[in-house]
XYZ file of C-alpha atoms in Angstrom:
308
model
C -17.554 -21.887 -0.561
C -17.363 -24.378 2.348
C -19.198 -24.106 5.739
C -15.601 -24.019 7.337
C -14.798 -21.054 5.090
C -17.908 -19.298 5.698
C -17.480 -19.811 9.473
C -13.927 -18.419 9.422
C -14.995 -15.294 7.537
C -17.753 -14.644 9.923
C -15.341 -15.027 12.870
C -12.831 -12.679 11.302
C -15.393 -10.105 10.609
C -16.450 -9.983 14.344
C -13.022 -10.019 15.415
C -12.234 -6.966 13.366
C -15.412 -5.163 14.563
C -14.654 -5.971 18.210
C -11.056 -4.459 17.572
C -12.500 -1.190 16.192
C -11.264 -1.895 12.655
C -12.915 -2.168 9.376
C -11.778 -2.814 5.894
C -10.872 -5.239 3.139
C -8.496 -8.233 3.153
C -7.652 -10.355 0.016
C -5.210 -13.194 -0.294
C -4.404 -15.052 -3.501
C -2.144 -18.165 -4.208
C -0.044 -16.813 -6.994
C 0.272 -20.145 -8.775
C -3.364 -21.719 -8.543
C -5.410 -18.458 -8.458
C -7.403 -19.579 -5.552
C -8.173 -16.643 -3.331
C -10.097 -15.727 -0.065
C -10.941 -12.571 1.746
C -13.279 -10.073 3.104
C -14.932 -7.288 1.005
C -12.142 -7.092 -1.592
C -13.817 -4.607 -3.809
C -14.334 -1.623 -1.393
C -12.465 1.452 -2.757
C -10.168 3.147 -0.231
C -7.946 6.067 -0.296
C -4.515 4.435 -0.496
C -2.071 6.868 0.902
C 1.444 5.757 0.391
C 0.495 2.547 -1.379
C 0.293 4.704 -4.548
C 4.116 4.662 -4.342
C 4.043 1.110 -5.775
C 2.498 2.213 -9.079
C 4.722 5.184 -9.065
C 7.724 2.925 -8.862
C 6.481 0.694 -11.573
C 5.900 3.628 -13.956
C 9.418 5.008 -13.125
C 11.139 1.785 -13.597
C 9.330 1.297 -16.921
C 10.263 4.816 -18.167
C 13.991 3.947 -17.279
C 13.720 0.713 -19.201
C 12.307 2.546 -22.294
C 15.064 5.177 -22.212
C 12.705 7.893 -21.427
C 14.393 8.434 -17.869
C 17.963 7.964 -16.832
C 18.274 6.160 -13.441
C 21.636 7.774 -12.916
C 20.476 11.383 -13.478
C 20.634 13.615 -10.228
C 17.726 15.636 -9.245
C 17.811 18.646 -6.938
C 15.369 18.025 -4.138
C 14.283 20.798 -1.804
C 14.184 19.910 1.834
C 10.987 18.665 3.399
C 11.604 20.443 6.689
C 8.801 18.331 8.281
C 8.553 18.568 11.861
C 5.259 16.558 12.367
C 5.697 12.916 13.550
C 5.794 10.200 10.928
C 7.451 11.400 7.754
C 10.704 9.931 6.968
C 13.836 10.692 4.777
C 14.035 13.616 2.731
C 10.807 14.901 4.320
C 12.787 15.801 7.274
C 15.864 17.251 5.673
C 16.834 20.679 6.291
C 19.010 21.341 3.247
C 18.615 20.920 -0.456
C 20.072 17.580 -1.809
C 20.985 16.224 -5.083
C 19.878 12.583 -5.614
C 19.913 10.130 -8.493
C 16.612 8.865 -9.672
C 17.315 5.371 -8.887
C 18.119 6.226 -5.205
C 14.907 8.296 -5.137
C 13.013 5.086 -6.027
C 14.798 3.430 -3.031
C 13.757 6.219 -0.634
C 10.322 6.463 -1.905
C 9.451 2.741 -1.895
C 11.622 1.177 0.893
C 11.287 4.118 3.657
C 7.966 5.503 2.125
C 9.683 8.968 1.779
C 7.022 11.220 0.331
C 9.396 14.034 -0.830
C 11.334 11.494 -2.782
C 8.049 10.271 -4.160
C 7.085 13.855 -5.241
C 10.357 14.176 -6.914
C 9.530 11.115 -9.003
C 6.020 12.284 -9.609
C 7.627 15.611 -11.101
C 9.196 13.318 -13.764
C 6.218 11.113 -14.133
C 3.025 12.913 -13.226
C -0.012 11.164 -11.847
C -1.980 10.924 -15.137
C 1.044 9.317 -16.831
C 1.531 6.731 -13.976
C -2.326 5.829 -14.468
C -1.956 5.513 -18.169
C 1.022 3.180 -17.712
C -1.169 1.091 -15.246
C -3.697 0.799 -18.049
C -1.178 -0.261 -20.455
C -0.352 -3.272 -18.311
C -3.974 -4.063 -18.166
C -4.063 -3.123 -14.372
C -7.419 -1.399 -13.282
C -9.000 -0.432 -10.070
C -6.050 1.829 -8.859
C -6.801 5.593 -9.428
C -3.767 7.848 -9.427
C -5.098 11.583 -9.109
C -2.525 13.589 -7.080
C 1.061 13.745 -5.610
C 2.031 13.042 -1.958
C 2.364 16.610 -1.017
C -1.492 16.741 -0.675
C -1.683 14.304 1.918
C 0.290 16.592 4.297
C -2.393 19.189 4.136
C -4.823 17.420 6.797
C -6.091 18.659 10.119
C -3.376 16.504 11.860
C -0.751 19.094 10.835
C -2.553 21.905 12.051
C -3.683 20.570 15.624
C -1.263 20.695 18.541
C 0.014 17.249 19.462
C -2.344 17.007 22.722
C -5.238 17.658 20.318
C -4.349 15.177 17.683
C -7.151 12.895 18.718
C -9.733 15.581 17.251
C -8.179 15.139 13.591
C -8.733 11.409 14.010
C -12.269 11.854 15.398
C -13.021 14.125 12.245
C -11.566 11.309 10.046
C -13.890 8.688 11.560
C -16.980 10.874 11.803
C -17.094 12.903 8.570
C -17.680 10.190 5.988
C -20.711 9.804 3.707
C -22.437 6.430 2.874
C -21.115 6.706 -0.630
C -17.423 6.787 0.833
C -17.230 10.718 0.225
C -15.576 12.761 2.986
C -15.167 16.300 4.164
C -11.508 15.773 4.022
C -10.348 15.561 0.433
C -7.664 13.055 1.227
C -10.218 10.615 2.447
C -12.877 11.338 -0.347
C -12.721 8.301 -2.856
C -13.866 10.722 -5.608
C -10.738 12.828 -5.081
C -8.039 10.820 -3.501
C -5.615 8.277 -4.887
C -7.762 5.184 -4.406
C -7.662 1.390 -4.899
C -9.119 -1.925 -3.673
C -7.624 -4.906 -2.185
C -8.325 -6.997 -5.318
C -6.670 -4.400 -7.636
C -3.398 -4.449 -5.409
C -3.304 -8.204 -5.408
C -3.722 -7.933 -9.294
C -0.846 -5.582 -9.318
C 1.416 -8.022 -7.234
C 0.304 -10.941 -9.319
C 1.624 -8.978 -12.428
C 4.926 -8.440 -10.689
C 5.464 -11.915 -9.212
C 3.973 -13.988 -11.942
C 4.117 -11.862 -15.174
C 1.666 -13.146 -17.720
C 2.847 -13.538 -21.353
C 1.714 -11.083 -23.950
C 2.328 -7.516 -25.063
C 0.855 -6.173 -21.925
C 3.248 -8.034 -19.553
C 5.569 -6.072 -17.169
C 9.046 -6.584 -18.398
C 10.909 -9.011 -16.254
C 13.589 -6.722 -15.408
C 11.055 -3.991 -14.274
C 9.237 -6.751 -12.081
C 12.584 -7.972 -10.611
C 13.802 -4.596 -9.528
C 10.266 -3.564 -8.093
C 10.082 -6.917 -6.379
C 13.711 -6.173 -4.870
C 12.552 -2.821 -3.819
C 9.427 -4.250 -1.766
C 11.613 -6.862 -0.311
C 13.727 -4.154 1.281
C 10.742 -2.379 2.768
C 11.869 -1.124 6.180
C 8.432 -0.636 7.697
C 7.793 -4.006 9.117
C 5.528 -3.353 12.100
C 2.184 -4.321 10.598
C 1.878 -7.619 8.556
C 5.551 -8.751 8.589
C 5.505 -10.171 12.163
C 2.963 -12.739 10.948
C 4.572 -13.620 7.517
C 8.393 -13.185 7.846
C 10.411 -16.026 9.069
C 13.767 -17.973 8.185
C 11.568 -20.137 6.065
C 9.752 -17.168 4.110
C 10.338 -13.847 2.665
C 8.023 -10.866 3.026
C 7.951 -8.121 0.411
C 5.591 -5.290 0.846
C 4.508 -1.636 1.082
C 2.561 0.073 3.756
C 0.199 3.128 3.513
C -1.023 5.314 6.515
C -3.229 8.317 6.769
C -5.065 9.588 9.728
C -7.170 6.512 10.677
C -6.311 4.481 7.504
C -3.735 1.551 7.935
C -2.790 -0.387 4.856
C -0.182 -3.163 3.712
C -0.005 -5.041 0.508
C 2.777 -7.500 -0.052
C 3.732 -11.082 -0.969
C 4.971 -14.042 1.279
C 7.234 -16.499 -0.541
C 7.818 -19.845 1.209
C 10.796 -21.950 1.007
C 8.733 -24.896 -0.632
C 8.129 -22.338 -3.612
C 4.581 -21.400 -2.848
C 3.665 -17.667 -2.855
C 0.677 -15.725 -1.844
C -0.147 -12.093 -2.303
C -1.831 -10.142 0.480
C -3.586 -6.888 0.582
C -5.272 -5.401 3.829
C -6.762 -2.025 3.511
C -8.257 -0.928 6.806
C -9.843 2.116 8.662
C -9.879 2.494 12.408
C -12.822 3.442 14.389
C -10.773 4.554 17.393
C -9.612 8.167 17.576
C -5.921 7.462 18.187
C -2.952 7.668 16.022
C -0.844 5.054 17.774
C -2.769 1.719 17.658
C -0.352 -1.341 17.893
C -3.341 -3.419 18.784
C -4.700 -2.588 15.358
C -1.410 -3.443 13.431
C -1.344 -6.763 15.344
C -4.917 -7.478 14.449
C -4.282 -6.812 10.815
C -1.520 -9.304 10.760
C -3.489 -11.895 12.636
C -6.443 -11.730 10.267
C -4.312 -11.725 6.926
C -2.339 -14.804 8.477
C -5.531 -16.714 9.346
C -6.816 -16.154 5.777
C -3.460 -17.152 4.163
C -3.313 -20.421 6.484
C -6.951 -21.241 5.483
C -5.877 -20.966 1.828
C -2.756 -22.846 2.258
C -4.461 -25.613 4.153
C -6.328 -26.961 1.174
C -9.543 -26.490 -1.137
C -11.822 -23.875 -0.104
């Protein structure tokens, strides 16, 4: 590692700390394999990022003929009133929706009720098994999305929401355990920045061999990630007229994540993973969203500029 790279990483660590943000960042050139980042192997609860492996497993089972993408599923309304959840999670009445459309809702607008309808078809253990079939390690799939709604945030009045964020920040253990099961890495759905970059690599640049993701499955999932509607985090630093940003976000209490791929008009492509935890007891942190994008962009720019 060059002196310039070491200096950059030191600056970015200080910038994150000064901004009340900790976490992992990993950026990889999908063609050369060169990569750079900060603490890529720290395990995090991944919140809605788990919807990417869920979509992969669902699409693979459709390809194998185990599921019918056109089959309709009766989905009970979420009737969620807390701020945040989208789509079916806020419906008041039962709906019948095709499996293919549940994939769109789950992946593109992060609809957790739609995701749980898909988990009912492909339980977490089966999703995990399919990841292993593709040779993908480092992502643990343990539970459905419904368990993420049972946090103190849903029990506090809005004026007291800061107490839930303070509990999330202050109740961890040195081994990354936590009083809240959704934030305990031994019980939550978890992953690392490196593991999600590996997953993105397998989708954008499938390696030959029996463990490769089928091209049709990879193309469909890339399309879903390109249609992601939640673009307040890394997208402002990567999307432009000369590039395409495809991604998935994940948010839970003080956790803010995003993983994606930026494809440039010159053909170069970079996988980016940012898994972060805020040290500020607040739910709305546009400064943290902006900081995530700035750090990820500086890492990508440094990688793009030449040898490390």
